[in-house]
Short mmCIF file of C-alpha atoms in Angstrom, two decimals:
data_model
loop_
_atom_site.label_atom_id
_atom_site.label_comp_id
_atom_site.label_asym_id
_atom_site.label_seq_id
_atom_site.Cartn_x
_atom_site.Cartn_y
_atom_site.Cartn_z
CA MET A 1 -48.31 -0.56 -247.57
CA ALA A 2 -46.29 -1.27 -250.68
CA ALA A 3 -42.56 -0.67 -250.61
CA ALA A 4 -41.30 2.37 -252.50
CA SER A 5 -40.01 1.67 -255.98
CA PRO A 6 -36.37 2.36 -256.83
CA ALA A 7 -37.44 5.50 -258.66
CA GLU A 8 -39.43 6.75 -255.66
CA ARG A 9 -36.51 6.02 -253.32
CA ALA A 10 -34.20 7.97 -255.61
CA VAL A 11 -36.54 10.96 -255.54
CA LEU A 12 -36.80 10.82 -251.74
CA GLU A 13 -33.04 10.61 -251.41
CA GLU A 14 -32.59 13.65 -253.63
CA GLU A 15 -35.18 15.60 -251.61
CA PHE A 16 -33.43 14.66 -248.38
CA LYS A 17 -30.05 15.75 -249.78
CA TRP A 18 -31.63 19.07 -250.79
CA LEU A 19 -33.06 19.43 -247.27
CA LEU A 20 -29.63 18.84 -245.73
CA ARG A 21 -27.96 21.18 -248.19
CA GLU A 22 -30.43 24.09 -248.19
CA GLU A 23 -33.04 24.06 -245.43
CA VAL A 24 -30.88 22.93 -242.52
CA HIS A 25 -28.45 25.82 -242.98
CA ALA A 26 -31.33 28.30 -243.27
CA VAL A 27 -32.80 27.13 -239.97
CA LEU A 28 -29.38 27.12 -238.28
CA LYS A 29 -28.82 30.69 -239.50
CA GLN A 30 -32.12 31.79 -237.91
CA LEU A 31 -31.15 30.12 -234.64
CA GLN A 32 -27.72 31.72 -234.78
CA ASP A 33 -29.24 35.19 -235.21
CA ILE A 34 -31.50 34.65 -232.17
CA LEU A 35 -28.58 33.51 -230.02
CA LYS A 36 -26.40 36.43 -231.12
CA GLU A 37 -29.09 38.80 -229.88
CA ALA A 38 -29.33 36.87 -226.60
CA SER A 39 -25.55 37.03 -226.21
CA ARG A 40 -25.57 40.80 -226.76
CA ARG A 41 -28.28 41.07 -224.10
CA PHE A 42 -25.95 39.46 -221.56
CA ALA A 43 -22.63 40.96 -222.68
CA MET A 44 -20.47 43.33 -220.67
CA PRO A 45 -19.28 46.49 -222.47
CA ALA A 46 -15.64 46.64 -223.49
CA ALA A 47 -13.35 49.02 -221.64
CA GLY A 48 -14.12 52.59 -222.66
CA LEU A 49 -17.40 51.60 -224.34
CA GLU A 50 -19.61 51.39 -221.24
CA SER A 51 -21.75 54.30 -222.37
CA GLN A 52 -22.68 52.44 -225.58
CA MET A 53 -24.41 49.59 -223.72
CA LYS A 54 -27.99 50.19 -222.68
CA GLN A 55 -28.62 50.56 -218.98
CA GLU A 56 -31.95 49.30 -217.70
CA ASN A 57 -33.54 50.48 -214.47
CA PHE A 58 -35.80 48.14 -212.53
CA ILE A 59 -38.09 49.16 -209.69
CA LEU A 60 -38.18 46.61 -206.89
CA GLY A 61 -41.57 45.88 -205.45
CA SER A 62 -43.49 43.54 -203.19
CA SER A 63 -47.17 43.02 -202.51
CA THR A 64 -46.49 41.86 -198.96
CA THR A 65 -44.10 44.44 -197.47
CA ASP A 66 -43.23 48.13 -197.66
CA GLN A 67 -40.17 47.80 -195.43
CA VAL A 68 -37.81 47.78 -198.40
CA LYS A 69 -37.98 49.79 -201.63
CA GLY A 70 -35.36 50.17 -204.30
CA VAL A 71 -34.22 50.75 -207.85
CA LEU A 72 -31.61 48.55 -209.58
CA THR A 73 -29.62 49.42 -212.69
CA LEU A 74 -28.60 46.46 -214.83
CA GLN A 75 -26.03 46.81 -217.62
CA GLY A 76 -25.20 43.55 -219.34
CA GLU A 77 -24.20 41.08 -216.66
CA ALA A 78 -23.55 43.67 -213.93
CA LEU A 79 -25.61 45.62 -211.46
CA THR A 80 -24.03 49.04 -211.84
CA GLN A 81 -26.20 50.82 -209.29
CA ALA A 82 -28.54 49.96 -206.46
CA ASP A 83 -30.57 52.46 -204.46
CA ILE A 84 -32.28 50.89 -201.47
CA ASN A 85 -34.54 52.39 -198.82
CA LEU A 86 -34.95 50.22 -195.73
CA LYS A 87 -37.41 50.82 -192.90
CA MET A 88 -36.02 49.39 -189.68
CA ALA A 89 -38.48 47.08 -187.95
CA LYS A 90 -38.08 48.41 -184.42
CA SER A 91 -37.64 52.15 -184.88
CA ASN A 92 -39.42 52.70 -188.23
CA GLN A 93 -36.37 54.77 -189.21
CA VAL A 94 -35.80 54.78 -192.98
CA LEU A 95 -32.20 54.15 -194.05
CA HIS A 96 -30.89 54.80 -197.55
CA PHE A 97 -28.04 52.87 -199.15
CA SER A 98 -26.55 52.87 -202.65
CA PHE A 99 -23.57 51.33 -204.44
CA ARG A 100 -20.31 53.22 -204.16
CA GLU A 101 -19.42 54.92 -207.45
CA ASP A 102 -16.36 52.69 -207.92
CA LYS A 103 -18.32 49.46 -207.40
CA GLN A 104 -20.57 47.20 -209.46
CA TRP A 105 -21.83 43.70 -208.77
CA LYS A 106 -21.36 41.07 -211.47
CA MET A 107 -24.19 38.55 -211.51
CA GLN A 108 -22.52 35.14 -211.78
CA GLN A 109 -25.72 33.54 -213.05
CA ILE A 110 -25.83 35.94 -216.01
CA GLN A 111 -22.12 35.38 -216.71
CA ASP A 112 -22.61 31.61 -216.76
CA ALA A 113 -25.75 31.85 -218.92
CA ARG A 114 -23.90 34.07 -221.40
CA ASN A 115 -20.99 31.63 -221.55
CA HIS A 116 -23.33 28.73 -222.36
CA VAL A 117 -25.09 30.78 -225.07
CA ASN A 118 -21.69 31.62 -226.58
CA GLN A 119 -20.72 27.93 -226.56
CA ALA A 120 -23.93 27.15 -228.44
CA LEU A 121 -23.01 29.87 -230.95
CA GLN A 122 -19.55 28.37 -231.43
CA LEU A 123 -21.12 24.99 -232.19
CA LEU A 124 -23.36 26.56 -234.83
CA SER A 125 -20.48 28.60 -236.30
CA SER A 126 -18.47 25.41 -236.78
CA ARG A 127 -21.10 24.28 -239.31
CA ASP A 128 -21.39 27.30 -241.61
CA ASP A 129 -22.82 27.39 -245.15
CA SER A 130 -19.70 25.75 -246.58
CA TYR A 131 -20.21 22.63 -244.49
CA HIS A 132 -22.11 19.74 -246.09
CA PHE A 133 -24.21 17.61 -243.76
CA LYS A 134 -24.17 14.00 -244.92
CA THR A 135 -26.81 12.42 -242.66
CA GLY A 136 -29.76 13.38 -240.52
CA ALA A 137 -28.00 11.82 -237.52
CA GLU A 138 -25.23 14.39 -237.95
CA VAL A 139 -27.78 17.22 -237.72
CA ASN A 140 -29.38 15.64 -234.66
CA LYS A 141 -25.98 15.34 -232.96
CA LEU A 142 -25.29 19.03 -233.55
CA MET A 143 -28.71 20.11 -232.28
CA ASP A 144 -28.40 17.90 -229.19
CA ALA A 145 -25.11 19.63 -228.33
CA VAL A 146 -26.61 23.10 -228.95
CA MET A 147 -29.70 22.34 -226.88
CA LEU A 148 -27.54 21.03 -224.04
CA GLN A 149 -25.78 24.41 -223.82
CA LEU A 150 -29.07 26.32 -224.01
CA THR A 151 -30.60 24.12 -221.31
CA ARG A 152 -27.58 24.81 -219.09
CA ALA A 153 -27.95 28.54 -219.76
CA ARG A 154 -31.61 28.46 -218.82
CA ASN A 155 -30.91 26.38 -215.71
CA ARG A 156 -28.44 29.00 -214.47
CA LEU A 157 -31.21 31.60 -214.62
CA THR A 158 -33.74 29.34 -212.91
CA THR A 159 -31.51 27.88 -210.18
CA PRO A 160 -29.90 30.48 -207.89
CA ALA A 161 -26.91 29.42 -205.83
CA SER A 162 -27.62 28.17 -202.32
CA LEU A 163 -25.60 30.05 -199.70
CA THR A 164 -25.26 29.78 -195.96
CA LEU A 165 -25.88 32.95 -193.99
CA PRO A 166 -22.17 33.22 -193.06
CA GLU A 167 -21.40 33.11 -196.80
CA VAL A 168 -23.88 35.94 -197.39
CA ALA A 169 -22.36 37.87 -194.47
CA SER A 170 -18.79 37.48 -195.78
CA SER A 171 -19.67 38.38 -199.38
CA SER A 172 -17.98 41.48 -200.79
CA LEU A 173 -21.48 42.67 -201.75
CA THR A 174 -22.06 43.77 -198.16
CA ARG A 175 -19.09 46.16 -198.44
CA MET A 176 -20.16 47.86 -201.68
CA PHE A 177 -22.65 50.31 -200.20
CA THR A 178 -22.40 53.90 -199.06
CA PRO A 179 -23.01 54.58 -196.30
CA PRO A 180 -21.82 51.15 -195.13
CA LEU A 181 -24.53 48.68 -194.20
CA PRO A 182 -25.12 48.30 -190.47
CA GLY A 183 -23.72 45.12 -188.99
CA ASP A 184 -27.21 43.70 -188.49
CA ILE A 185 -28.19 44.01 -192.17
CA LEU A 186 -27.32 41.47 -194.91
CA VAL A 187 -28.27 41.69 -198.58
CA ASN A 188 -28.12 39.34 -201.54
CA PHE A 189 -29.11 39.54 -205.21
CA TYR A 190 -30.00 36.62 -207.46
CA ILE A 191 -31.85 35.69 -210.65
CA ASN A 192 -34.88 33.40 -210.62
CA LEU A 193 -36.25 32.89 -214.12
CA SER A 194 -37.49 36.34 -215.22
CA LYS A 195 -37.13 37.85 -211.75
CA LEU A 196 -34.21 39.87 -210.44
CA CYS A 197 -34.48 39.46 -206.68
CA LEU A 198 -33.17 41.37 -203.69
CA ILE A 199 -33.17 39.74 -200.27
CA VAL A 200 -32.62 41.89 -197.17
CA TYR A 201 -32.03 40.11 -193.87
CA GLN A 202 -32.51 42.07 -190.64
CA LEU A 203 -30.58 40.39 -187.84
CA HIS A 204 -30.94 40.61 -184.09
CA VAL A 205 -28.46 39.67 -181.42
CA LEU A 206 -29.37 36.44 -179.70
CA GLN A 207 -28.49 36.85 -176.05
CA PRO A 208 -26.27 34.13 -174.52
CA ASN A 209 -28.88 33.33 -171.86
CA SER A 210 -31.73 33.08 -174.37
CA ASN A 211 -33.83 29.92 -173.99
CA LYS A 212 -35.23 30.13 -177.52
CA ASN A 213 -34.52 27.05 -179.59
CA PHE A 214 -33.06 28.45 -182.81
CA LYS A 215 -31.20 26.10 -185.16
CA PRO A 216 -28.27 26.94 -187.43
CA GLY A 217 -29.30 27.05 -191.07
CA GLY A 218 -27.58 25.28 -193.94
CA SER A 219 -27.27 26.43 -197.55
CA SER A 220 -30.38 27.98 -199.02
CA VAL A 221 -31.51 30.54 -201.59
CA LEU A 222 -33.90 32.11 -199.06
CA HIS A 223 -33.48 31.55 -195.33
CA ASN A 224 -36.51 31.33 -193.08
CA PRO A 225 -37.10 33.57 -190.05
CA GLY A 226 -35.68 32.01 -186.92
CA THR A 227 -32.49 30.75 -188.57
CA MET A 228 -29.47 31.18 -186.34
CA LEU A 229 -26.24 32.72 -187.63
CA PHE A 230 -22.84 32.34 -186.02
CA LEU A 231 -20.30 35.00 -187.02
CA SER A 232 -16.63 34.38 -186.38
CA PHE A 233 -15.64 38.01 -186.94
CA PRO A 234 -16.56 41.21 -185.05
CA ALA A 235 -19.88 42.68 -186.10
CA ILE A 236 -20.25 46.41 -186.38
CA GLY A 237 -21.31 47.92 -183.07
CA THR A 238 -19.98 45.15 -180.85
CA THR A 239 -16.59 43.93 -179.68
CA ASP A 240 -17.66 40.30 -179.44
CA LEU A 241 -15.84 37.86 -181.68
CA THR A 242 -18.76 35.43 -181.78
CA ASN A 243 -22.37 36.49 -182.18
CA PHE A 244 -25.62 34.67 -182.62
CA TYR A 245 -28.46 36.17 -184.62
CA PHE A 246 -31.91 35.20 -185.71
CA VAL A 247 -33.26 36.43 -188.98
CA LYS A 248 -36.13 38.46 -190.34
CA PHE A 249 -36.14 39.06 -194.06
CA SER A 250 -37.77 41.09 -196.83
CA SER A 251 -37.90 39.85 -200.41
CA LEU A 252 -38.33 42.17 -203.40
CA VAL A 253 -38.42 41.33 -207.10
CA CYS A 254 -38.45 43.03 -210.46
CA TYR A 255 -38.96 41.39 -213.84
CA VAL A 256 -36.36 41.09 -216.60
CA LYS A 257 -37.22 40.09 -220.18
CA TRP A 258 -34.69 37.41 -221.04
CA HIS A 259 -34.78 36.06 -224.58
CA PHE A 260 -35.21 32.38 -223.82
CA CYS A 261 -36.87 32.13 -220.39
#
């Protein structure tokens, strides 16, 4: 293939300069608008403006169990209400729990995802229409930095935190409900991609003379039945300072339409 003539190279250089000057900023503006909408989707309302942010109700469901049913209310990055009906395994008694009126649960995954989206927006805002890109490498460097933040945001929504059962038991989430949760019930919420998940663990006292070979569990998003839990604080309904439990659990999900999952 013949090399481009000086005149052809000059034309190509002028077209590339036009691309850097006009088209790059147009594309960045489109991306900025998309990320602003995503950021608003995750934002918390300012003090006194809570009523202006849309609340979304999600019905929890499962195709494998009817032991737990519930409705969650999500507003920005916070669960502002949770209504849960739980059928106890042994007695078939149905218990109802909901968040106290003065409580809401901030979802750390959503907070982190929002922060990464906002960092991507700041990167784009630092190169507004008045900025002149000089090389294609400069554009690539900017987009690499933006995509790194968006990848981190997405990863926070796809990778829930791993917790030990004692960490779940000591979480302030367990003390947000009215009436208070029984001492043998643990709950946890997390995000997994487009799913808002509720895990309910039903615990049973493991008698000291039990010959069953349960093993303590480590950190996990979802603990398997048979995991042993050692509590170093009194559980409700007992005066013992140390208690062993094995776990049964119910998992419920509802689907959330994120903008970039």
